[in-house]
mmCIF file of C-alpha atoms in Angstrom:
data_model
loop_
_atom_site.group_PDB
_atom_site.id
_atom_site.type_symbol
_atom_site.label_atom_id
_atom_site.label_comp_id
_atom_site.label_asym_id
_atom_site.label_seq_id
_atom_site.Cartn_x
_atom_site.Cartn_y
_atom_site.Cartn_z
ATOM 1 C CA UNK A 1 6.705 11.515 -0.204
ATOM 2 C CA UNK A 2 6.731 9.683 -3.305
ATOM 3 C CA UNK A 3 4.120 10.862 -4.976
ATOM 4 C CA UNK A 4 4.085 11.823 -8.687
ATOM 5 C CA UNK A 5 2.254 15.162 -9.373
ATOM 6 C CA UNK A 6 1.594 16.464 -13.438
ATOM 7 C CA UNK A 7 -0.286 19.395 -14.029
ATOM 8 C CA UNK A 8 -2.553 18.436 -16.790
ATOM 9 C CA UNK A 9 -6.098 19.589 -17.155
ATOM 10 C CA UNK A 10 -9.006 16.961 -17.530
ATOM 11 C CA UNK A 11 -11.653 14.663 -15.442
ATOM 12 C CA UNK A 12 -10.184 13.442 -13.157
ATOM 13 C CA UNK A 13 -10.221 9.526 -13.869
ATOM 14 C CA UNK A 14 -12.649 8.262 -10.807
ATOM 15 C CA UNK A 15 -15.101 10.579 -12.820
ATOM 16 C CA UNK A 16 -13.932 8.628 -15.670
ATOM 17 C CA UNK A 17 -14.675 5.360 -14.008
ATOM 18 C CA UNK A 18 -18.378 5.841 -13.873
ATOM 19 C CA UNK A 19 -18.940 6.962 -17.679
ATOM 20 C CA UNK A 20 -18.237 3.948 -19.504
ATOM 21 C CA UNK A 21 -15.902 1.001 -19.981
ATOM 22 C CA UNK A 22 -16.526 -2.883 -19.813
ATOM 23 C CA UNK A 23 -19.480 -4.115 -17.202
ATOM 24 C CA UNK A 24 -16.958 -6.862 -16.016
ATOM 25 C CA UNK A 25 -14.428 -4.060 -15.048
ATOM 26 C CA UNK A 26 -16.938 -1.561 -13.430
ATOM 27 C CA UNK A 27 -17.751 -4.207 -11.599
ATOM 28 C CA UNK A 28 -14.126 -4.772 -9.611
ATOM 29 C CA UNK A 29 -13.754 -0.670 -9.283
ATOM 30 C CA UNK A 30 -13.556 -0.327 -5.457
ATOM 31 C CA UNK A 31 -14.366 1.940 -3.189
ATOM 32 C CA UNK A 32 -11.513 2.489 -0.261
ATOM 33 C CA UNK A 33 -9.801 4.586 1.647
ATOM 34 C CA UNK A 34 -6.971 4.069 4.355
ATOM 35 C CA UNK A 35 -7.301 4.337 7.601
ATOM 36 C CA UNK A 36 -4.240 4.552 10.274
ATOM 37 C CA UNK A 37 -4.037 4.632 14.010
ATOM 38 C CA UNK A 38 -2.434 2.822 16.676
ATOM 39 C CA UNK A 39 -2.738 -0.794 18.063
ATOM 40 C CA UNK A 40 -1.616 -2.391 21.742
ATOM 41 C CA UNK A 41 -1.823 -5.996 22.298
ATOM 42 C CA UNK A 42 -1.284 -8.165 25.557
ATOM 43 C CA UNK A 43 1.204 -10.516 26.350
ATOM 44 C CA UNK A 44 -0.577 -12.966 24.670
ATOM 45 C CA UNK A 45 -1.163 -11.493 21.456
ATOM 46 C CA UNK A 46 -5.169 -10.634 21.870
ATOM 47 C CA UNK A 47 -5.831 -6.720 21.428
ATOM 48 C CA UNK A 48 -5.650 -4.759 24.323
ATOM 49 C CA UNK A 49 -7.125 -1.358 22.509
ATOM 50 C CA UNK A 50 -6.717 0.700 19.740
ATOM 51 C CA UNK A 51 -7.211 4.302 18.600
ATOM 52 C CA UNK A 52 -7.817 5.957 14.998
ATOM 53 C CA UNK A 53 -6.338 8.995 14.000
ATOM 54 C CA UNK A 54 -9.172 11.806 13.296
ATOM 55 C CA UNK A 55 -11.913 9.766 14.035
ATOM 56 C CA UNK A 56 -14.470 12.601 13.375
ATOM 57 C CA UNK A 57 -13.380 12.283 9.564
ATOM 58 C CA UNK A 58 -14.372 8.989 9.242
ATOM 59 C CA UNK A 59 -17.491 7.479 8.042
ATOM 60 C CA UNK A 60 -19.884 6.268 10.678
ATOM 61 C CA UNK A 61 -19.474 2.878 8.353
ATOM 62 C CA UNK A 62 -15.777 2.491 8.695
ATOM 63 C CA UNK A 63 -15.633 3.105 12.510
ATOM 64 C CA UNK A 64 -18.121 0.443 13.025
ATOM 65 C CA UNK A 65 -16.024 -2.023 10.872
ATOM 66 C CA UNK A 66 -12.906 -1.476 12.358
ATOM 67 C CA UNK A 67 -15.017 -2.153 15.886
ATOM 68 C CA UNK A 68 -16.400 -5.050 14.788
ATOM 69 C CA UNK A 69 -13.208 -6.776 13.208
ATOM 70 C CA UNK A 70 -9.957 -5.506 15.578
ATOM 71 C CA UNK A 71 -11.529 -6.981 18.622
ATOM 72 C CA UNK A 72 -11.321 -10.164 16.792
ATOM 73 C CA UNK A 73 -7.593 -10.054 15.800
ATOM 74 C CA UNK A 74 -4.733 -12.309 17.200
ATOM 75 C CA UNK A 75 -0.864 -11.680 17.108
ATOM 76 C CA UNK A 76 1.942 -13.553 17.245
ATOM 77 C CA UNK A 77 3.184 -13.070 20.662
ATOM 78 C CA UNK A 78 6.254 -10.270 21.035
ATOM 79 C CA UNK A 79 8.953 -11.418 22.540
ATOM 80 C CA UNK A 80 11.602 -9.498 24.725
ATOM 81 C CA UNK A 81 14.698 -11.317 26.048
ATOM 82 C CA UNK A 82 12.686 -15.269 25.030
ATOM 83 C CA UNK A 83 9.391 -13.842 27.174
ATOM 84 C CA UNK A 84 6.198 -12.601 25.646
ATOM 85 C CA UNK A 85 5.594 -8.552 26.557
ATOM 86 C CA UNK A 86 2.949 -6.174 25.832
ATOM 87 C CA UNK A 87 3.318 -4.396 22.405
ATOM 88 C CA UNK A 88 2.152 -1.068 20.762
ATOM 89 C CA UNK A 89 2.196 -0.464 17.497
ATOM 90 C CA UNK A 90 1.226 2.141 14.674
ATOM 91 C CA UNK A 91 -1.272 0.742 12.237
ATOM 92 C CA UNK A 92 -2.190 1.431 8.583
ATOM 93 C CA UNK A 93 -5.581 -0.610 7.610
ATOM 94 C CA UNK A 94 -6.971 -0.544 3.722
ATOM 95 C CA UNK A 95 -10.756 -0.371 4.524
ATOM 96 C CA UNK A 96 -12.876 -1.362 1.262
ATOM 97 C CA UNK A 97 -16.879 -1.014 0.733
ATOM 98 C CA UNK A 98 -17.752 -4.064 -1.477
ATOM 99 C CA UNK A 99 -21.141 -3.960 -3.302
ATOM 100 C CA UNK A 100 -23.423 -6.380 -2.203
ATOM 101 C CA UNK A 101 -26.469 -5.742 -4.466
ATOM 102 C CA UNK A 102 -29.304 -3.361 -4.394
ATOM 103 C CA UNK A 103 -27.082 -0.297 -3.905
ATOM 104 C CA UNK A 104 -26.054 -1.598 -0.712
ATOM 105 C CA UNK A 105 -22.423 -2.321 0.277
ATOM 106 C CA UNK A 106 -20.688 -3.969 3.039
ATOM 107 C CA UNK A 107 -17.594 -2.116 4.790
ATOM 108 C CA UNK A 108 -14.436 -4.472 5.687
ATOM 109 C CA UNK A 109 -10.812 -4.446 6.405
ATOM 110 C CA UNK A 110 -9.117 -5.705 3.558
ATOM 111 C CA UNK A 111 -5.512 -4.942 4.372
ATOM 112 C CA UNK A 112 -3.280 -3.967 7.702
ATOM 113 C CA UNK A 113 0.138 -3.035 7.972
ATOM 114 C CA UNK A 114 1.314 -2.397 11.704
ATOM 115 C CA UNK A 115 4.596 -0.668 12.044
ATOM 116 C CA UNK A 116 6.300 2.683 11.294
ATOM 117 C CA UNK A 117 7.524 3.954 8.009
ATOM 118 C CA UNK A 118 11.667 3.141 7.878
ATOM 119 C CA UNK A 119 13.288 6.480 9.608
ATOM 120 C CA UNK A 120 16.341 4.717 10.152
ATOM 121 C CA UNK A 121 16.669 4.176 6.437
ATOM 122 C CA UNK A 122 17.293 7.432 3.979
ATOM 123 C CA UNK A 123 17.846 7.678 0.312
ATOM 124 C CA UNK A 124 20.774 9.403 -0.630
ATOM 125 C CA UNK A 125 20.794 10.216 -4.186
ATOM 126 C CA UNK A 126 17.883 12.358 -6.105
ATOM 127 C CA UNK A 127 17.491 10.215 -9.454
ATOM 128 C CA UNK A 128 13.618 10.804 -10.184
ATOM 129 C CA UNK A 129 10.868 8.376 -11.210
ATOM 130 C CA UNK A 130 9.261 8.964 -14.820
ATOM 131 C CA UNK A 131 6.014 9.590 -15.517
ATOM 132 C CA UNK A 132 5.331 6.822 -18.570
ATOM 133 C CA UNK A 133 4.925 9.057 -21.450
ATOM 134 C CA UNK A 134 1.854 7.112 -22.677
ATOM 135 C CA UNK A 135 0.231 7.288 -19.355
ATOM 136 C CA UNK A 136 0.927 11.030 -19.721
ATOM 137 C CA UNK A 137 -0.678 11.461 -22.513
ATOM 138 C CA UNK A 138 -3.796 9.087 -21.768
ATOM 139 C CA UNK A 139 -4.383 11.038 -18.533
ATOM 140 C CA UNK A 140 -3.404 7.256 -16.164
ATOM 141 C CA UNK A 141 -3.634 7.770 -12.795
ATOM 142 C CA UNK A 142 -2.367 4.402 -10.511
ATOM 143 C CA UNK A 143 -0.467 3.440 -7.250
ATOM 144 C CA UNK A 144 2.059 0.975 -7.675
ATOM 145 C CA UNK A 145 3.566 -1.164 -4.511
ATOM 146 C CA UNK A 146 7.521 -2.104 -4.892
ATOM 147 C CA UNK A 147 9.224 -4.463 -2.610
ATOM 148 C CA UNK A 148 12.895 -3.701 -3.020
ATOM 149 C CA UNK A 149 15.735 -5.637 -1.666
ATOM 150 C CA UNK A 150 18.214 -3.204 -0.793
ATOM 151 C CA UNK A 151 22.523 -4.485 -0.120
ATOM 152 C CA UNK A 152 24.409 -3.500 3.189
ATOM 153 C CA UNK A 153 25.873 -0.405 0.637
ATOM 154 C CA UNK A 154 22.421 0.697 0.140
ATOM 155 C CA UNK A 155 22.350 -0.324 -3.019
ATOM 156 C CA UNK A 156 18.797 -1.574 -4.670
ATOM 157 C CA UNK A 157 19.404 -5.227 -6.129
ATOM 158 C CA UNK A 158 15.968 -6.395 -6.513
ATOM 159 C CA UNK A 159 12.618 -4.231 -7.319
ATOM 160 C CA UNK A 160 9.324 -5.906 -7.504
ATOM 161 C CA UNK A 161 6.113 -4.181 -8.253
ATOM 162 C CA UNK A 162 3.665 -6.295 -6.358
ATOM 163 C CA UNK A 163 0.338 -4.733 -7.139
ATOM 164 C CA UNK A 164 -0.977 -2.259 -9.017
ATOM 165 C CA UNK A 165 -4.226 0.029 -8.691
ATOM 166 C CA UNK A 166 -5.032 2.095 -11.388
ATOM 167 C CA UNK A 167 -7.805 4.851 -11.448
ATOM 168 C CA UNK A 168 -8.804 4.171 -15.239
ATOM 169 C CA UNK A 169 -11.573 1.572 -16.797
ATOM 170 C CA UNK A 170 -11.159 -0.748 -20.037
ATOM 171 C CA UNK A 171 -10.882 -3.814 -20.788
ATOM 172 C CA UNK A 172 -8.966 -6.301 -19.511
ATOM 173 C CA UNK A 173 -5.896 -6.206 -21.917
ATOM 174 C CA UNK A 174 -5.495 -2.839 -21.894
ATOM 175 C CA UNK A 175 -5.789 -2.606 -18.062
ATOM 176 C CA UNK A 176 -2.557 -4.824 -17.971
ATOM 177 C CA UNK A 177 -0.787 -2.767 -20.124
ATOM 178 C CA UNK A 178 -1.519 0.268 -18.238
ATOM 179 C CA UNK A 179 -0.500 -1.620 -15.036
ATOM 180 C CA UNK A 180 2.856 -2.836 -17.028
ATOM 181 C CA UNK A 181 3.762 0.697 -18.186
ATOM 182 C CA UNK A 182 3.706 1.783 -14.286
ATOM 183 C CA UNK A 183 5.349 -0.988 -12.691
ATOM 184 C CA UNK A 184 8.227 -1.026 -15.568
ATOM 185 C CA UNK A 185 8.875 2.842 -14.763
ATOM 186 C CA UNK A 186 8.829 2.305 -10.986
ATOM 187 C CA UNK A 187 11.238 -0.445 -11.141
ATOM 188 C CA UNK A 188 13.485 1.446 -13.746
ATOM 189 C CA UNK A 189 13.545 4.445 -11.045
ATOM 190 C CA UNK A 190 14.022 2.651 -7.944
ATOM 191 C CA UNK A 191 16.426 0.465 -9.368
ATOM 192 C CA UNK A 192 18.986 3.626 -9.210
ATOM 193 C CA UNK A 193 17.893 4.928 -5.946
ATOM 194 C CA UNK A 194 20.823 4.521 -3.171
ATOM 195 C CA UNK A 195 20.023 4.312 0.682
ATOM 196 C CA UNK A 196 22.109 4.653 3.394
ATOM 197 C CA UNK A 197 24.484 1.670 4.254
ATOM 198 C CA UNK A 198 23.041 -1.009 6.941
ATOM 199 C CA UNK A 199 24.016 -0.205 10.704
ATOM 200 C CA UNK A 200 27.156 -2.301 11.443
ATOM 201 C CA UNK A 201 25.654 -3.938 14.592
ATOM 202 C CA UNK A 202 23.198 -5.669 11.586
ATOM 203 C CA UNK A 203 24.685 -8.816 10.108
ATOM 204 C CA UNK A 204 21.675 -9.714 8.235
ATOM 205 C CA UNK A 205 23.440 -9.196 4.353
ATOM 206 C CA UNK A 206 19.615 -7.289 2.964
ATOM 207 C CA UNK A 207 16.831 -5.406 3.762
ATOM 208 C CA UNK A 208 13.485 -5.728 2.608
ATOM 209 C CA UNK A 209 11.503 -3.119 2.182
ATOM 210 C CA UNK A 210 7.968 -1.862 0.663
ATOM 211 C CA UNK A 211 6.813 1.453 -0.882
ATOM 212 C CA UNK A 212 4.070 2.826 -2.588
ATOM 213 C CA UNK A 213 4.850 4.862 -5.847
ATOM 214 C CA UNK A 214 1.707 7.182 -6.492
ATOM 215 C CA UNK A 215 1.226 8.526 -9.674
ATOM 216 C CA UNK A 216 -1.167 11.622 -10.176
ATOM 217 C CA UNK A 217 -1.757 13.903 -12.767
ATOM 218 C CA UNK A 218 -3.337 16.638 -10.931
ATOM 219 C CA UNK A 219 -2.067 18.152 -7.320
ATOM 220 C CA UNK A 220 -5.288 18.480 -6.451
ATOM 221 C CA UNK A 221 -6.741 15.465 -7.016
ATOM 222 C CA UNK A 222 -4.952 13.729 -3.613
ATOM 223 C CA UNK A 223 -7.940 12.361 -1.577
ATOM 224 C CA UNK A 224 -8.596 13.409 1.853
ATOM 225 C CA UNK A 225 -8.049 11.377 4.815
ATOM 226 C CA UNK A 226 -11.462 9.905 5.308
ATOM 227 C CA UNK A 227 -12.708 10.031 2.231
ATOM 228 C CA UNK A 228 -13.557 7.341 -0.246
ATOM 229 C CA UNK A 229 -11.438 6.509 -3.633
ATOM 230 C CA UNK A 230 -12.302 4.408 -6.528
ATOM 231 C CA UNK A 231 -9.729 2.519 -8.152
ATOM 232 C CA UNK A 232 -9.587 -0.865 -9.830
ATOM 233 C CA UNK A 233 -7.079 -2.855 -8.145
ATOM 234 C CA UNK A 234 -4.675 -5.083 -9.430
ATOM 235 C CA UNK A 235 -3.516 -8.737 -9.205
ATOM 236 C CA UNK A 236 -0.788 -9.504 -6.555
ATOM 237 C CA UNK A 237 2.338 -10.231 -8.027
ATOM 238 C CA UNK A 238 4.871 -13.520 -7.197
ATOM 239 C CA UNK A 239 8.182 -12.119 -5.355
ATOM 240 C CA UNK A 240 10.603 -14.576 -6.513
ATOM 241 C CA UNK A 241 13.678 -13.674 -4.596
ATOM 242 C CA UNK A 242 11.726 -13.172 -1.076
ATOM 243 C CA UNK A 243 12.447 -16.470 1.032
ATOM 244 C CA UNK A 244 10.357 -15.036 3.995
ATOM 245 C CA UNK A 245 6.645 -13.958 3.638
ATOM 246 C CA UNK A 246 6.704 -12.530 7.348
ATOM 247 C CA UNK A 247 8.763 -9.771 6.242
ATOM 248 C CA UNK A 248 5.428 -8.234 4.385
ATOM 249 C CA UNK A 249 2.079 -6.501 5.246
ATOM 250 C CA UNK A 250 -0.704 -8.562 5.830
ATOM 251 C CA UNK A 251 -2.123 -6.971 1.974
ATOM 252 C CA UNK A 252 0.212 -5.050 0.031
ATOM 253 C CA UNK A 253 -2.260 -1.787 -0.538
ATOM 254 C CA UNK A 254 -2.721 -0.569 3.042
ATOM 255 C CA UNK A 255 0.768 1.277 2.851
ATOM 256 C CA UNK A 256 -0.196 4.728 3.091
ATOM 257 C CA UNK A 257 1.657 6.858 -0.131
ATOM 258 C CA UNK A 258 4.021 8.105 1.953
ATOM 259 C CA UNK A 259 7.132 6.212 3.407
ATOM 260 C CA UNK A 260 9.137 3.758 3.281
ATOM 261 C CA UNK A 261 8.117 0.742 5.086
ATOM 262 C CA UNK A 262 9.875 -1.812 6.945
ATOM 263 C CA UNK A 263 9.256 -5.712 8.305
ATOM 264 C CA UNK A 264 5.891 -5.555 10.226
ATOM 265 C CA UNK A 265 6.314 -4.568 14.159
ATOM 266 C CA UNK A 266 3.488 -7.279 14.494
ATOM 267 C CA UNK A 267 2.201 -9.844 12.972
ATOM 268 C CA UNK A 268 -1.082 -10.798 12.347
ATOM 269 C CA UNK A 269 -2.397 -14.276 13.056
ATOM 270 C CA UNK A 270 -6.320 -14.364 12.426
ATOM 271 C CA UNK A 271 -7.785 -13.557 8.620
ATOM 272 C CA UNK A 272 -8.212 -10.027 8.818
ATOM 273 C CA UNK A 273 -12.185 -10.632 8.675
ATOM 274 C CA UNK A 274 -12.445 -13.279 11.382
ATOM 275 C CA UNK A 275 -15.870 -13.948 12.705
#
């Protein structure tokens, strides 16, 4: 799990959030949590059905969202020896509640991610991830999502932070500093992580990856499944050295913080709010 855990006394920073800072930034702080489960699709790419995991801990809101939009959803058709075939799939989805005006807020998918965290890919070395100092010190909580590009030797030749949400308000400037100082130190750290070498039966010379870096100051402050979290999130980065935009999630935040995640196991052709 690569999640960051300090324990420093103090608010905890969604407390933070609601006490001041700029109006314009309040404003963006959203309310989400993530949401996984499992997805089958026919032949032809339309949903066949769908489960969530621990249903009774989610909000009467979110199950009625994720009703409302999978139905909707169309995949690229899976295809097993040139023929389309049925698929199953595990599923990740960011769900977001976005205010709408008079204290009233509409509840919608914003990411997905279907696929399973990489098992057949393990790191091998324990070099740790630093906690920026001045993060530290001004009690920053964020998540930050890499991309890494990773050799046949399992070495890490490219690292990308592609977004990141923070759990703090000011102003715009100082928001992308904060956002800097986290995706510099994840970069830094995964930059001297080694994996295991690529299967021989593989000729394809990388692997792409994604994984969410958490950082948290408090080891109590993880949120429970089901349960909301405020966070302002950040811009999505350009990948420079990524040729193939299949190989993502359809939205870089609905990685759960824990894994290590590989191409998609389907891929989604509808907006994720069709209809």
């Amino acid at each position: 799990m690569n999640r960051l855990l300090y324990g420093v006394l103090g608010c905890l920073i969604a407390t933070m959030a609601v006490a001041a800072g700029p109006t314009s930034v309040r404003e963006r702080v959203e309310d989400s949590m993530v949401v996984t489960g499992t997805i089958a699709v026919t032949p032809k790419g339309t949903v066949l059905a769908y489960a969530l995991d621990h249903p009774e801990k989610l909000p009467s809101a979110v199950a009625q969202a994720v009703s409302e939009t999978l139905p909707r959803w169309s995949f690229q058709p899976v295809l097993h020896d040139g023929k389309p075939v049925a698929s199953k799939s595990r599923m990740s989805l960011r769900v977001v509640a976005h205010p709408i005006g008079g204290g009233n807020y509409r509840v919608m998918v914003n990411a997905a991610y279907f696929g399973d965290p990489g098992a057949a890919i393990k790191r091998t070395n324990a070099v740790r991830i630093a906690y920026p100092r001045p993060a530290i010190r001004e009690r920053l909580a964020a998540t930050v999502y890499m991309l890494l590009r990773i050799d046949r030797t399992g070495k890490v030749v490219d690292a990308t932070a592609e977004q990141v949400n923070l759990q703090a308000i000011a102003d715009d400037r100082t928001l992308d500093r904060y956002r800097q100082l986290f995706a510099d130190a994840s970069v830094k750290g995964l930059r001297q992580w080694i994996y295991s070498p690529a299967d021989p039966s593989d000729p394809a010379p990388y692997r792409i990856l994604q994984m969410p870096v958490v950082y948290s100051m408090d080891p109590r402050a993880e949120t429970p499944y089901g349960q909301w979290q405020a966070y302002v999130p950040g811009p999505l980065q350009p990948v420079p050295w990524l040729d193939d935009k299949k190989l993502l999630a359809s939205g870089v935040d609905a990685l759960p913080g824990d894994g290590l995640y590989g191409p998609p196991s389907l891929s989604l052709m509808t907006p994720l709010n069709s209809g």
